[in-house]
XYZ file of C-alpha atoms in Angstrom:
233
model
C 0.000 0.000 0.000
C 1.609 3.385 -1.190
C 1.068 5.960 1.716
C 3.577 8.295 1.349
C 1.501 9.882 -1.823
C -1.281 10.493 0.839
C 1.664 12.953 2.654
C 2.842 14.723 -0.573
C -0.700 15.613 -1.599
C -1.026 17.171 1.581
C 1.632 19.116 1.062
C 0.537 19.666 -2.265
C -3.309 20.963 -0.938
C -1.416 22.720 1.806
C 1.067 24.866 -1.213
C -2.426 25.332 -3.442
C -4.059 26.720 -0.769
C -1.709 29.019 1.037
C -0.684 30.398 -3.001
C -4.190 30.842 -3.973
C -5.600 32.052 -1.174
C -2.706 33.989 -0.256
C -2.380 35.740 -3.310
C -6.584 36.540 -3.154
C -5.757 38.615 0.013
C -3.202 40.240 -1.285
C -4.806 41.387 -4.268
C -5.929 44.415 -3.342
C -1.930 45.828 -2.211
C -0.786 44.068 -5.479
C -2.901 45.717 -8.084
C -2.164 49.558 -6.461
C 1.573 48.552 -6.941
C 1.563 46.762 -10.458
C -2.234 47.348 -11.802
C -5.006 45.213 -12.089
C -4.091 42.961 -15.527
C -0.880 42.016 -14.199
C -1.857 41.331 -11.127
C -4.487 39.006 -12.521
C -1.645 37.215 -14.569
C 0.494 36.560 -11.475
C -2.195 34.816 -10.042
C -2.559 32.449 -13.081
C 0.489 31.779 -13.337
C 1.100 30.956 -9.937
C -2.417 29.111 -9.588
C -2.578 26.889 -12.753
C 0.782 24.918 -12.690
C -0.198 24.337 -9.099
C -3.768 23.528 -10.014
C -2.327 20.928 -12.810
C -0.099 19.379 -10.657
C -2.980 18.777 -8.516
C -5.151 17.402 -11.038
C -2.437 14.738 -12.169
C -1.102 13.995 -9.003
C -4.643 12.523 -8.090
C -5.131 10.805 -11.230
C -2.255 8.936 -10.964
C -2.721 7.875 -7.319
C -6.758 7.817 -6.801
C -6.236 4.264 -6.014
C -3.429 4.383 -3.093
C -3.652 3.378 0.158
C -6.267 1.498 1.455
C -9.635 0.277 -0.335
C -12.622 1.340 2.050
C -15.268 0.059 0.190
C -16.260 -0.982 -3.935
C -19.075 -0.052 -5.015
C -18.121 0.737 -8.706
C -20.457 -2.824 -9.699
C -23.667 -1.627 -7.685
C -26.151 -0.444 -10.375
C -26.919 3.077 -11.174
C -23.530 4.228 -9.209
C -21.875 4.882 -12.105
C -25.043 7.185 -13.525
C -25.174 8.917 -10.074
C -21.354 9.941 -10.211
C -21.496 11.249 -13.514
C -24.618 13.356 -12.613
C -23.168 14.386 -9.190
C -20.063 15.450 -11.430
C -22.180 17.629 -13.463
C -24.059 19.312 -11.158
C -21.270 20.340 -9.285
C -19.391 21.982 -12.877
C -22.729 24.005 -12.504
C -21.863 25.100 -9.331
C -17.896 25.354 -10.088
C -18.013 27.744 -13.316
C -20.906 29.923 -12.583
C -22.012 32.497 -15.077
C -20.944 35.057 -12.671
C -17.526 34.884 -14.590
C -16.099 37.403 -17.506
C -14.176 35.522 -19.445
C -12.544 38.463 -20.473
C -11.563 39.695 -17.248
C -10.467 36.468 -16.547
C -7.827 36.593 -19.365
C -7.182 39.758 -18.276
C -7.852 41.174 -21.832
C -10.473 43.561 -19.557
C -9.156 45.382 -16.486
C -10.289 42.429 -14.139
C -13.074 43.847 -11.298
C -14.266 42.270 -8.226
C -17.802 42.190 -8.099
C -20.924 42.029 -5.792
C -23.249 39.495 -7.461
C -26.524 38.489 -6.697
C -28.065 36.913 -9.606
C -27.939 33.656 -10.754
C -25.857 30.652 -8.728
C -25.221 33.050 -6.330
C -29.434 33.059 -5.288
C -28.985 29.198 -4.471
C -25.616 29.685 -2.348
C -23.115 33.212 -2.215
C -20.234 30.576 -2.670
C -21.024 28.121 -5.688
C -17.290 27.416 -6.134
C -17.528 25.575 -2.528
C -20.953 23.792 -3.071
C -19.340 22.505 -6.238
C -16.037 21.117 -4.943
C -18.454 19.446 -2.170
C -20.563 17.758 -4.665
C -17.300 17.023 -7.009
C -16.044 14.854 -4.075
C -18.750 13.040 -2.813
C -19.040 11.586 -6.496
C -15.567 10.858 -6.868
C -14.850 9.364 -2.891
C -17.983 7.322 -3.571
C -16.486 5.902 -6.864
C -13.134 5.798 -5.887
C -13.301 4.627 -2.679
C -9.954 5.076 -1.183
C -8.219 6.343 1.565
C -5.819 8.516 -1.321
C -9.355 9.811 -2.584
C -11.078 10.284 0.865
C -7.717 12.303 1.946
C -7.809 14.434 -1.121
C -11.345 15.033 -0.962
C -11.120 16.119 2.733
C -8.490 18.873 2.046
C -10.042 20.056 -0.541
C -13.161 20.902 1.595
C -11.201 22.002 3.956
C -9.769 24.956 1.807
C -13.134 25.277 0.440
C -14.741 26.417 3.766
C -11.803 28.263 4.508
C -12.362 30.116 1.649
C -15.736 30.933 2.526
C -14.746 32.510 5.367
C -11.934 34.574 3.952
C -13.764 35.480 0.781
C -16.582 37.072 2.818
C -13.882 38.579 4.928
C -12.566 40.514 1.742
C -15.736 41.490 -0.131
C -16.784 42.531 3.441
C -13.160 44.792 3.555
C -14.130 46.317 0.399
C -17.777 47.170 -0.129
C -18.440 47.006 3.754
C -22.109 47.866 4.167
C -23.212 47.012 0.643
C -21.506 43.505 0.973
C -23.380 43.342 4.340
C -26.726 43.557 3.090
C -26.125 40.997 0.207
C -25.069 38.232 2.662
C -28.230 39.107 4.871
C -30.581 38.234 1.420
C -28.323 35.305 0.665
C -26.970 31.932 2.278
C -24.071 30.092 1.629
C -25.570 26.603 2.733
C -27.479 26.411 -0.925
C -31.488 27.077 -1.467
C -31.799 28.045 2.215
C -31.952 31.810 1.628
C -34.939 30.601 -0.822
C -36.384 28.414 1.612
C -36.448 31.034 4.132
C -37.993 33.397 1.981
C -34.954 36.292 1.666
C -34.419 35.032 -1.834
C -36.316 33.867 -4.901
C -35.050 32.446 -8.274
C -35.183 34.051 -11.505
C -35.254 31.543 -13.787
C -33.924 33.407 -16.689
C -31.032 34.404 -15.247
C -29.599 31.449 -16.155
C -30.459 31.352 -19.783
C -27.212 32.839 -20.497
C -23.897 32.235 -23.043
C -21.970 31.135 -20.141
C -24.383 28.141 -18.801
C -24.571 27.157 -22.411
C -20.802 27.325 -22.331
C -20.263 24.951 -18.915
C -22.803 22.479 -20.275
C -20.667 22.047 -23.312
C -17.590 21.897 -21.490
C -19.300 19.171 -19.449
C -19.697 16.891 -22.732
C -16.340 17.730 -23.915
C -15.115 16.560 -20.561
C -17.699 13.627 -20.725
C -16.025 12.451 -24.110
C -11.968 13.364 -23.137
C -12.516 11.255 -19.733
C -10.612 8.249 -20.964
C -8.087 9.948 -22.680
C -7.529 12.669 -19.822
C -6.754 9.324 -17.535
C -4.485 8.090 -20.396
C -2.394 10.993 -20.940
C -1.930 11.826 -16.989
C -0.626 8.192 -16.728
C 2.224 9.061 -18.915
C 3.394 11.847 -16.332
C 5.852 9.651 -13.764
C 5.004 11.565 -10.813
């Protein structure tokens, strides 16, 4: 049983987090010294090796350590995974995002949404790593898996924390007001009454653009795992 990959990928969630999270605080001192674009491309480039390193350091241990239960033959598993992994891209890659700004080709803003994802939970990036690794613990079924997927959370609800913090630092009374109408644990704000859906908000470019990204990733699934097995790490 290999165990020392459950260590390194803790150090590896540990680096991830401290970078990204890190560099999200200081985002507001780095853009008066170097501006707004470049700031945006440090980030990148910090975040996405560390993010890819990530991704293939799982794929090519998902199966360390010890097996704590196989359920991969039970029927309809497989269908509920794949759904479960879905849902939570929905969640991940809201439509909250400029693409644009992302690139940095705009200046890139912070902004105070309220539309959308953000009605059913203010942080859809943490409801969708939740739902991401229930599916792939319950498929998996390993300790490597279980260990990955517990970090990540962990960061996750840090983040929630931290990202309220900062919105909170920056639009102060106006931030306040949005987290009173909204809820982070998702459709309770609805439930309660303090928010309603609009279902056309989501008839937008960028859901059409995650549910095509969903089938592309549907389709590359075997290859992804075929190509990260080639990477001796």
């Amino acid at each position: 049983m290999a165990f020392a990959s459950h260590w390194i990928m803790l150090g590896l969630l540990l680096g991830f987090a401290v970078a990204h999270s890190g560099l999200a605080s200081l985002r507001m001192r780095g853009e008066a010294i170097i501006g707004a674009r470049l700031y945006r491309v440090l980030f990148a480039l910090v975040s996405i090796p560390l993010a890819v390193i990530l991704v293939v350091y799982f794929f090519n241990h998902r199966y360390d350590g010890l097996l704590l239960w196989q359920v991969q033959g039970v029927t309809g598993v497989k269908t509920l995974v794949w759904i479960l992994s879905a849902i939570s891209f929905f969640f991940l890659y809201p439509a909250t995002f400029n693409l644009l700004e992302i690139a940095a080709i705009q200046k890139p803003q912070v902004h105070l949404y309220e539309t959308g994802i953000l009605r059913v939970t203010r942080h859809p990036q943490m409801v969708g790593q939740v739902i991401w690794c229930i599916g792939h613990t319950l498929w998996l079924g390993t300790s490597f898996t279980l260990l990955t997927s517990l970090g990540l959370i962990a960061h996750h609800l840090f983040a929630v924390w931290h990202g309220d913090r900062r919105l909170e630092d920056r639009y102060g009374e106006a931030f306040l007001k949005v987290k009173e109408r909204t809820s982070v644990v998702p459709f309770l704000a609805i439930i309660d009454g303090r928010q309603s859906l609009k279902w056309q908000e989501f008839l937008r470019p960028a859901y059409l653009g995650v549910t095509g990204f969903i089938l592309l990733l549907w389709w590359a699934h075997p290859w992804l795992m075929q190509a990260t097995s080639k990477i001796y790490w």
